[in-house]
Amino acid sequence: MNNLWSGRFSKELDSDVNDFNSSLRFDSRMYAQDITGSIAHARMLAATGIISPEDGEAIVAGLEGILADLQSGALVLDPAGEDIHMCVEQLLTQRIGDAGKRLHTARSRNDQVALDLRMYLREALGAVDAQLKELIAAICEKASANLETVMPGYTHLQRAQPTTYAHAIMAYAEMFLRDRSRLSDCLARMDVMPLGSGAMGGTTYPIDRSMTARALGFAAISQNSIDGVSDRDFVIEACSGLSIIMMHLSRFSEEIILWCSSEFGFLELDDAYSTGSSIMPQKKNPDIAELVRGKTGRVYGSLMGILTVMKGLPLAYNKDMQEDKEGLFDALDTVSQCLHVFTPMLKSLGVRRDRMLRAAQQGFINATDCADFLTKKGVPFRDAYTASGKLVRYCISCGKTLDELSLEEYRAVHPGFDEGVYAAIDLLTCVSGRSLPGGPAPDTVAARIRAVEDQLH
Ligand code: ARG
C-alpha cells in the first residue's frame, strides 16, 4: 500500500514495520465516528469557503457511501492500511477523485484521532450507563420482594446485627448509582471538540471550529491546540470509572459466591447460570460470578496501562498515544460483557429465606435488643447487658437460641423479663425498629427503593 505520506520517502515501508505501526486492527471500530467527523469537517470547509461547494458535496456524498458500504459489509478495509483515518481518506479519493484530496485541509490525524476517540467513547459510555440502569432496576426489584427477608449483617465476616436481604443488596444499588454519576462527570468533561488543533499548532485556515462542534453535538471547543491533541485524561477517567464499576461488581460477585456455598446457603444459583464439574457430580459452580471477579483484573490493567503510557510523554502528540485504544476498548468490552450476564444472573438467584433466618437466629444478633428490653423497663443498661450476656452463655451451653428459651429460663436470670421479651427479640422487630433514614426497616428500605426507581425513570 502506498502511504499518503510517502512523498518524503524513497523506499517502501518494511512490511513488519508496517504491521507493527498499524492501528487499523483496533481503530477500525471507530470507522463510523471517523467518517461522521470528516463529514462535519468537510461541510465546515465548504461553508467557510475553504473548499468549493461542489467539492464539499462530492466529499460528503463519497463519505456517506463509504459509511453505508462498511455498515452493510459490502466494503472491507485493506488490512495493510496504517490506520482508520488514512484508510477512509484513501478510499474516498479512489471513489471521487481529486476532491477527496481536499478533505484533510486544515486537519491532522492528531486532532482527528482525538475527536474520533471522544465520539466513540461518549457512545460506549452511554451504553454502559444504560446497562447500569438495568442492573439497578433489577436490584430494586429483588429488594422489593425481600423487604422482610431477615439475614445477619456482617462485620469482619462475623455475624453482627440483623438486616434484610433487601437492605444488603440495596447497598450495591447505591454503589452503582455513584458509578453512573462518575460516568456522567467524565462525559461532561470530555464534551470538548478538538478539531482545529491540527498537528499541535492550530491552523492558518479560517475554519469555524464552533460550527464543527455544533454539528457533532459537542458542548465546547478545546482551548489550547497543544492540549487538544495531547490530552488523554478522558481515556484515563473512563478507565478509572470502568475499574470502579468492576470493583463493585467484583465485591457483589464475591458475596454471591460466598452466599451460594453450602456453608452459607443463603442463595441458590439458577441452573442456567452455573456450571458443573467434570469429576465431582455434586458440584454447582458460580462460574459467572467468579469470572466477573477475575475479569476485574484486566480492567484495572487497562487503567494502569494508560496511566503509564501517559506519565512520561512530552507535549504534544507522540505515537505512544496510539496505545490508548486497545486497553480502553478491552475495558469497555469487558464491563459490558460482565453487566450483560451479571444482571440476569442476579435476577435468577433463588433466595433461601429459611437459611438466612436460621443464620440470623443463631448469631445472637438480637442480644442487644434483649438487653434493651430490660432497660426500657427501668433496669440500668449495664445490669441489663450482664443479664443478656448470661442468657447468651446459657444458650451456648445448651445449644439454644434466645427465642427458644422459656419464660422461666429468662426469669431465672432476671425477674424483669416477661412475655413481652419474645416480641422484643423477634428479628423482624429488631430490624423494623431501625427505621431511621438509611436503616434496614422494611418501610425505610421500601421508601429508598421508590426514590431510586424514580431517579431511574
Ligand atoms: N493511529 C494514530 C493513533 O491512534 C493516529 C494519529 C497518528 N498521528 C501521527 N502523527 N502519526 O494515535
Coordinates of C-alpha atoms and ligand atoms in Angstrom, one line a residue:
M1 CA 0.0 0.0 0.0
N2 CA 1.3 3.4 -0.9
N3 CA 1.1 5.6 2.1
L4 CA -0.5 9.0 2.0
W5 CA 2.7 10.4 3.5
S6 CA 5.1 8.6 1.1
G7 CA 6.2 11.9 -0.7
R8 CA 9.2 12.4 1.6
F9 CA 10.3 8.8 1.4
S10 CA 12.3 6.9 -1.3
K11 CA 11.7 3.4 0.0
E12 CA 8.6 1.3 0.7
L13 CA 7.9 0.7 4.4
D14 CA 9.1 -2.7 5.6
S15 CA 6.1 -4.9 5.9
D16 CA 6.8 -6.0 9.5
V17 CA 7.3 -2.3 10.4
N18 CA 4.0 -1.6 8.7
D19 CA 2.3 -4.3 10.8
F20 CA 3.9 -3.0 14.0
N21 CA 3.0 0.6 13.2
S22 CA -0.6 -0.1 12.1
S23 CA -3.5 0.6 14.4
L24 CA -6.1 -0.5 11.9
R25 CA -6.9 -3.8 13.5
F26 CA -8.2 -2.0 16.6
D27 CA -9.1 1.5 15.4
S28 CA -11.3 0.3 12.6
R29 CA -14.0 0.0 15.2
M30 CA -14.2 3.8 15.1
Y31 CA -14.9 4.0 11.4
A32 CA -18.4 5.5 11.9
Q33 CA -17.1 8.2 14.2
D34 CA -14.2 8.9 11.8
I35 CA -16.5 9.3 8.8
T36 CA -19.1 11.3 10.7
G37 CA -16.3 13.7 11.9
S38 CA -15.0 14.0 8.4
I39 CA -18.4 14.8 7.0
A40 CA -18.8 17.7 9.6
H41 CA -15.3 18.9 8.8
A42 CA -16.0 18.9 5.0
R43 CA -19.3 20.7 5.5
M44 CA -17.5 23.3 7.6
L45 CA -14.7 23.7 5.0
A46 CA -17.3 24.3 2.3
A47 CA -19.3 26.7 4.4
T48 CA -16.3 28.8 5.2
G49 CA -15.2 28.9 1.5
I50 CA -12.0 26.9 2.2
I51 CA -13.1 24.3 -0.4
S52 CA -15.7 24.8 -3.1
P53 CA -19.3 23.8 -2.5
E54 CA -19.0 21.2 -5.3
D55 CA -16.0 19.6 -3.7
G56 CA -17.8 19.7 -0.3
E57 CA -20.8 17.9 -1.7
A58 CA -18.7 15.3 -3.5
I59 CA -16.8 14.6 -0.3
V60 CA -19.9 14.3 1.8
A61 CA -21.6 12.0 -0.7
G62 CA -18.4 9.9 -1.0
L63 CA -18.1 9.6 2.7
E64 CA -21.7 8.7 3.1
G65 CA -21.3 5.9 0.5
I66 CA -18.2 4.5 2.3
L67 CA -20.1 4.6 5.6
A68 CA -23.1 2.7 4.1
D69 CA -20.8 0.2 2.4
L70 CA -18.8 -0.5 5.6
Q71 CA -22.0 -0.9 7.6
S72 CA -23.6 -3.3 5.1
G73 CA -20.3 -5.3 4.8
A74 CA -20.1 -4.5 1.0
L75 CA -16.7 -2.9 1.7
V76 CA -13.9 -4.5 3.7
L77 CA -10.9 -2.4 4.8
D78 CA -7.5 -3.4 3.4
P79 CA -5.7 -4.8 6.5
A80 CA -2.4 -3.3 5.2
G81 CA -3.8 0.1 6.0
E82 CA -2.0 2.3 8.6
D83 CA -5.0 3.4 10.5
I84 CA -8.7 4.1 10.0
H85 CA -8.1 7.8 9.2
M86 CA -5.7 7.0 6.3
C87 CA -7.9 4.2 5.0
V88 CA -11.0 6.3 4.8
E89 CA -9.2 9.1 3.1
Q90 CA -7.6 6.8 0.5
L91 CA -11.0 5.1 -0.2
L92 CA -12.6 8.5 -0.7
T93 CA -10.0 9.6 -3.2
Q94 CA -10.3 6.3 -5.0
R95 CA -14.0 6.8 -5.3
I96 CA -14.4 10.5 -6.0
G97 CA -11.0 11.5 -7.4
D98 CA -9.2 14.8 -6.7
A99 CA -11.9 16.3 -4.5
G100 CA -11.1 13.6 -1.9
K101 CA -7.6 15.0 -1.6
R102 CA -9.1 18.2 -0.2
L103 CA -10.7 16.6 2.9
H104 CA -7.7 16.7 5.1
T105 CA -7.2 20.5 4.6
A106 CA -6.8 22.3 8.0
R107 CA -6.7 19.0 9.8
S108 CA -4.2 16.4 11.2
R109 CA -4.6 12.9 12.2
N110 CA -3.6 14.1 15.6
D111 CA -6.7 16.2 16.2
Q112 CA -8.7 13.7 14.1
V113 CA -7.9 10.7 16.4
A114 CA -8.6 12.9 19.5
L115 CA -12.0 13.6 18.0
D116 CA -12.8 10.1 17.0
L117 CA -12.0 8.7 20.4
R118 CA -14.2 11.2 22.2
M119 CA -17.0 10.4 19.9
Y120 CA -16.6 6.7 20.2
L121 CA -16.3 6.9 24.0
R122 CA -19.3 9.0 24.6
E123 CA -21.5 6.4 22.8
A124 CA -19.8 3.5 24.5
L125 CA -20.1 5.0 28.0
G126 CA -23.7 5.8 27.2
A127 CA -24.3 2.1 26.6
V128 CA -22.6 1.1 29.8
D129 CA -24.7 3.6 31.7
A130 CA -27.9 2.0 30.2
Q131 CA -26.6 -1.4 31.4
L132 CA -26.0 0.0 34.9
K133 CA -29.5 1.4 34.9
E134 CA -30.9 -2.1 34.1
L135 CA -28.8 -3.6 36.9
I136 CA -30.0 -1.1 39.4
A137 CA -33.6 -1.7 38.4
A138 CA -33.0 -5.4 38.8
I139 CA -31.6 -4.9 42.3
C140 CA -34.6 -2.7 43.2
E141 CA -37.0 -5.4 42.0
K142 CA -35.2 -8.2 44.0
A143 CA -35.1 -5.9 47.1
S144 CA -38.8 -5.1 46.9
A145 CA -39.6 -8.8 47.0
N146 CA -37.3 -9.3 50.1
L147 CA -38.1 -6.3 52.4
E148 CA -38.8 -8.7 55.3
T149 CA -36.2 -11.3 54.4
V150 CA -34.1 -11.2 57.6
M151 CA -30.5 -12.1 57.4
P152 CA -27.4 -11.5 59.5
G153 CA -25.4 -8.4 58.6
Y154 CA -21.6 -8.9 59.0
T155 CA -18.6 -7.1 60.1
H156 CA -15.2 -8.9 59.9
L157 CA -17.3 -11.6 58.2
Q158 CA -18.8 -12.3 61.7
R159 CA -22.5 -12.1 62.3
A160 CA -23.1 -8.6 63.7
Q161 CA -26.6 -7.1 63.5
P162 CA -29.8 -8.1 61.9
T163 CA -30.6 -6.7 58.5
T164 CA -32.6 -7.8 55.4
Y165 CA -31.6 -9.1 52.0
A166 CA -33.3 -6.0 50.6
H167 CA -31.1 -3.7 52.7
A168 CA -27.9 -5.6 51.8
I169 CA -28.4 -5.6 48.1
M170 CA -29.6 -2.0 48.0
A171 CA -26.1 -1.1 49.3
Y172 CA -24.9 -2.2 45.8
A173 CA -27.6 -0.1 44.2
E174 CA -26.1 2.9 45.9
M175 CA -22.6 2.0 44.6
F176 CA -23.9 1.6 41.0
L177 CA -25.7 4.9 41.3
R178 CA -22.4 6.6 42.1
D179 CA -20.8 4.8 39.2
R180 CA -23.4 6.3 36.9
S181 CA -22.7 9.8 38.2
R182 CA -19.0 9.2 37.7
L183 CA -19.6 8.3 34.1
S184 CA -21.7 11.4 33.6
D185 CA -19.0 13.6 35.2
C186 CA -16.5 12.0 32.8
L187 CA -18.8 12.6 29.8
A188 CA -19.4 16.2 30.8
R189 CA -15.6 16.9 31.0
M190 CA -14.8 15.2 27.7
D191 CA -17.5 17.1 25.8
V192 CA -14.9 19.2 24.0
M193 CA -14.3 19.2 20.3
P194 CA -10.5 19.2 19.4
L195 CA -10.5 19.7 15.6
G196 CA -8.6 22.8 14.7
S197 CA -5.7 21.9 16.9
G198 CA -4.1 20.4 13.8
A199 CA -0.9 18.6 14.4
M200 CA -0.4 20.7 17.5
G201 CA -0.1 24.3 16.4
G202 CA -3.6 25.1 15.2
T203 CA -4.1 26.2 11.6
T204 CA -3.9 29.3 9.4
Y205 CA -7.1 28.5 7.6
P206 CA -10.2 30.5 8.7
I207 CA -12.1 27.4 9.9
D208 CA -15.2 27.7 12.1
R209 CA -14.5 25.3 15.0
S210 CA -17.7 26.1 16.7
M211 CA -19.7 25.1 13.7
T212 CA -18.0 21.7 13.6
A213 CA -18.6 21.3 17.3
R214 CA -22.3 22.1 16.9
A215 CA -22.6 19.7 14.0
L216 CA -21.1 16.9 16.1
G217 CA -23.1 17.7 19.2
F218 CA -20.2 18.9 21.4
A219 CA -20.8 21.5 24.1
A220 CA -17.5 23.3 23.6
I221 CA -14.2 23.5 21.7
S222 CA -10.8 22.8 23.1
Q223 CA -8.9 26.0 24.2
N224 CA -5.3 25.1 23.6
S225 CA -4.1 23.3 20.4
I226 CA -1.3 21.6 22.2
D227 CA -3.6 20.2 24.9
G228 CA -6.2 19.5 22.2
V229 CA -4.0 16.8 20.6
S230 CA -2.2 15.5 23.7
D231 CA -4.9 15.2 26.3
R232 CA -5.9 11.7 27.1
D233 CA -7.3 12.4 30.6
F234 CA -10.7 11.4 29.3
V235 CA -9.4 7.9 28.5
I236 CA -7.9 7.7 32.0
E237 CA -11.1 8.9 33.6
A238 CA -13.2 6.4 31.6
C239 CA -10.9 3.5 32.5
S240 CA -11.0 4.7 36.1
G241 CA -14.8 4.8 36.1
L242 CA -14.9 1.4 34.5
S243 CA -12.4 0.0 37.0
I244 CA -14.6 1.2 39.9
I245 CA -17.7 -0.4 38.3
M246 CA -15.7 -3.7 38.1
M247 CA -14.6 -3.3 41.7
H248 CA -18.2 -3.1 42.8
L249 CA -19.3 -6.0 40.5
S250 CA -16.4 -8.0 41.9
R251 CA -17.4 -7.4 45.5
F252 CA -21.0 -8.3 44.7
S253 CA -19.7 -11.4 42.9
E254 CA -17.7 -12.4 45.9
E255 CA -20.7 -12.0 48.1
I256 CA -22.8 -14.2 45.7
I257 CA -20.0 -16.8 45.7
L258 CA -20.0 -16.9 49.5
W259 CA -23.7 -16.9 49.9
C260 CA -24.1 -19.7 47.3
S261 CA -21.7 -22.0 49.2
S262 CA -23.2 -24.8 51.4
E263 CA -21.6 -23.1 54.4
F264 CA -23.9 -20.1 53.9
G265 CA -26.6 -21.5 51.7
F266 CA -28.4 -18.1 51.5
L267 CA -28.7 -18.1 47.7
E268 CA -29.3 -20.7 45.1
L269 CA -27.8 -20.4 41.6
D270 CA -30.2 -21.0 38.8
D271 CA -29.0 -23.9 36.6
A272 CA -28.7 -21.7 33.6
Y273 CA -26.2 -19.5 35.4
S274 CA -23.9 -22.2 37.0
T275 CA -21.8 -25.0 35.7
G276 CA -21.0 -28.5 36.8
S277 CA -17.7 -30.2 37.5
S278 CA -16.2 -32.8 35.1
I279 CA -15.4 -35.0 38.0
M280 CA -17.5 -34.1 41.1
P281 CA -21.1 -34.8 40.3
Q282 CA -22.5 -32.8 43.2
K283 CA -20.9 -29.5 42.1
K284 CA -22.7 -26.4 41.0
N285 CA -20.2 -23.7 40.5
P286 CA -20.7 -20.0 40.4
D287 CA -18.5 -19.5 37.4
I288 CA -20.2 -16.3 36.2
A289 CA -19.6 -14.5 39.4
E290 CA -16.0 -15.9 39.6
L291 CA -15.3 -14.7 36.0
V292 CA -16.7 -11.2 36.7
R293 CA -14.4 -11.1 39.8
G294 CA -11.5 -12.3 37.7
K295 CA -12.1 -10.0 34.8
T296 CA -11.8 -7.1 37.1
G297 CA -8.0 -7.6 36.9
R298 CA -7.9 -6.9 33.2
V299 CA -9.9 -3.7 33.5
Y300 CA -7.5 -2.5 36.3
G301 CA -4.7 -3.4 33.9
S302 CA -6.1 -1.1 31.2
L303 CA -6.2 1.8 33.7
M304 CA -2.6 1.1 34.8
G305 CA -1.6 0.7 31.1
I306 CA -2.9 4.1 30.0
L307 CA -1.7 5.9 33.1
T308 CA 1.8 4.5 32.5
V309 CA 1.7 5.3 28.7
M310 CA 1.0 9.0 29.5
K311 CA 3.2 9.6 32.5
G312 CA 6.4 10.4 30.7
L313 CA 5.2 11.9 27.4
P314 CA 6.4 15.3 26.4
L315 CA 4.0 17.6 24.6
A316 CA 2.3 17.1 22.3
Y317 CA 1.2 14.1 20.2
N318 CA 3.6 11.1 20.5
K319 CA 3.0 7.7 18.8
D320 CA 2.9 6.1 22.3
M321 CA -0.6 7.5 22.5
Q322 CA -1.8 5.0 19.9
E323 CA -1.5 2.6 22.8
D324 CA -4.5 4.3 24.4
K325 CA -7.1 2.4 22.4
E326 CA -6.7 -1.3 22.9
G327 CA -6.9 -1.1 26.7
L328 CA -9.8 1.2 26.6
F329 CA -11.7 -0.9 24.1
D330 CA -11.0 -4.0 26.1
A331 CA -12.1 -2.3 29.3
L332 CA -15.4 -1.2 27.7
D333 CA -16.0 -4.7 26.2
T334 CA -15.2 -6.4 29.5
V335 CA -17.5 -4.2 31.6
S336 CA -20.3 -4.5 29.0
Q337 CA -20.0 -8.3 28.8
C338 CA -19.9 -8.6 32.6
L339 CA -23.0 -6.5 33.0
H340 CA -24.7 -8.4 30.2
V341 CA -24.6 -11.7 32.2
F342 CA -24.5 -10.3 35.8
T343 CA -27.9 -8.7 35.7
P344 CA -29.9 -11.8 34.5
M345 CA -27.8 -13.9 36.9
L346 CA -28.8 -11.7 39.8
K347 CA -32.5 -11.8 38.8
S348 CA -32.4 -15.6 38.6
L349 CA -30.8 -16.2 42.0
G350 CA -33.1 -18.1 44.4
V351 CA -33.3 -16.6 47.9
R352 CA -33.3 -19.1 50.7
R353 CA -35.2 -17.2 53.4
D354 CA -35.2 -20.1 55.8
R355 CA -31.4 -20.4 55.8
M356 CA -30.9 -16.6 56.2
L357 CA -33.3 -16.5 59.1
R358 CA -31.7 -19.5 60.7
A359 CA -28.2 -17.9 60.4
A360 CA -29.7 -14.7 61.9
Q361 CA -31.2 -16.6 64.8
Q362 CA -28.0 -18.4 65.6
G363 CA -25.7 -15.5 65.9
F364 CA -27.4 -13.9 69.0
I365 CA -27.6 -10.7 66.9
N366 CA -30.6 -9.8 69.0
A367 CA -28.7 -9.8 72.3
T368 CA -28.6 -6.0 72.3
D369 CA -32.4 -5.9 71.8
C370 CA -32.8 -8.4 74.6
A371 CA -30.8 -6.1 77.0
D372 CA -32.7 -3.0 75.7
F373 CA -36.0 -4.8 76.7
L374 CA -34.9 -4.7 80.3
T375 CA -33.5 -1.2 80.0
K376 CA -36.8 0.1 78.8
K377 CA -38.4 -1.4 81.9
G378 CA -36.1 0.7 84.1
V379 CA -33.2 -1.7 84.6
P380 CA -29.9 0.1 84.3
F381 CA -28.2 -0.7 81.0
R382 CA -25.1 -2.3 82.5
D383 CA -27.2 -4.7 84.6
A384 CA -29.4 -5.5 81.6
Y385 CA -26.3 -6.0 79.4
T386 CA -25.0 -8.5 82.0
A387 CA -28.3 -10.4 82.2
S388 CA -28.4 -10.6 78.4
G389 CA -24.8 -11.9 78.3
K390 CA -25.7 -14.6 80.9
L391 CA -28.6 -15.7 78.7
V392 CA -26.3 -15.9 75.7
R393 CA -23.8 -18.0 77.7
Y394 CA -26.7 -20.3 78.8
C395 CA -27.9 -20.6 75.2
I396 CA -24.5 -21.7 74.0
S397 CA -24.2 -24.3 76.8
C398 CA -27.5 -25.9 75.8
G399 CA -27.5 -25.3 72.0
K400 CA -30.5 -23.0 72.0
T401 CA -31.3 -19.6 70.5
L402 CA -32.7 -16.7 72.6
D403 CA -36.2 -17.1 71.2
E404 CA -36.2 -20.8 72.1
L405 CA -35.8 -20.1 75.9
S406 CA -38.8 -20.5 78.1
L407 CA -40.0 -17.6 80.2
E408 CA -38.8 -19.5 83.3
E409 CA -35.3 -19.6 81.9
Y410 CA -35.5 -15.9 81.2
R411 CA -36.8 -15.1 84.7
A412 CA -34.1 -17.3 86.3
V413 CA -31.6 -14.9 85.0
H414 CA -33.5 -11.7 85.7
P415 CA -37.0 -11.2 87.2
G416 CA -37.6 -8.2 84.9
F417 CA -38.4 -10.4 81.9
D418 CA -42.0 -11.1 80.9
E419 CA -43.9 -12.4 77.9
G420 CA -43.1 -9.1 76.0
V421 CA -39.5 -10.2 75.5
Y422 CA -40.4 -12.6 72.7
A423 CA -41.7 -9.7 70.6
A424 CA -38.8 -7.5 71.5
I425 CA -36.2 -10.0 70.3
D426 CA -38.1 -11.1 67.3
L427 CA -35.7 -10.5 64.5
L428 CA -38.2 -8.7 62.3
T429 CA -39.0 -6.4 65.3
C430 CA -35.3 -5.7 65.7
V431 CA -35.0 -4.8 62.0
S432 CA -38.2 -2.8 61.9
G433 CA -37.1 -0.8 64.9
R434 CA -34.1 0.5 62.9
S435 CA -36.3 2.8 60.9
L436 CA -34.0 5.8 60.8
P437 CA -33.1 7.0 57.3
G438 CA -30.6 4.6 55.9
G439 CA -31.7 1.8 58.2
P440 CA -32.9 -1.7 57.4
A441 CA -36.6 -1.3 58.5
P442 CA -38.8 -2.6 55.6
D443 CA -40.7 0.7 55.3
T444 CA -37.4 2.7 55.2
V445 CA -35.9 0.4 52.5
A446 CA -39.1 0.5 50.5
A447 CA -39.1 4.3 50.5
R448 CA -35.5 4.3 49.3
I449 CA -36.3 1.8 46.6
R450 CA -39.1 4.1 45.4
A451 CA -36.8 7.0 45.3
V452 CA -34.1 5.1 43.4
E453 CA -36.7 3.9 40.9
D454 CA -38.0 7.4 40.4
Q455 CA -34.5 8.5 39.7
L456 CA -34.1 5.8 37.1
H457 CA -37.2 6.9 35.2
Ligands
ARG1 N1 -3.1 5.9 14.6 C1 -2.8 7.1 15.3 C2 -3.2 6.9 16.8 O1 -4.0 6.1 17.0 C3 -3.4 8.3 14.7 C4 -2.6 9.5 14.9 C5 -1.4 9.4 14.1 N2 -0.7 10.6 14.1 C6 0.6 10.6 13.7 N3 1.2 11.7 13.7 N4 1.3 9.6 13.3 O2 -2.8 7.6 17.6

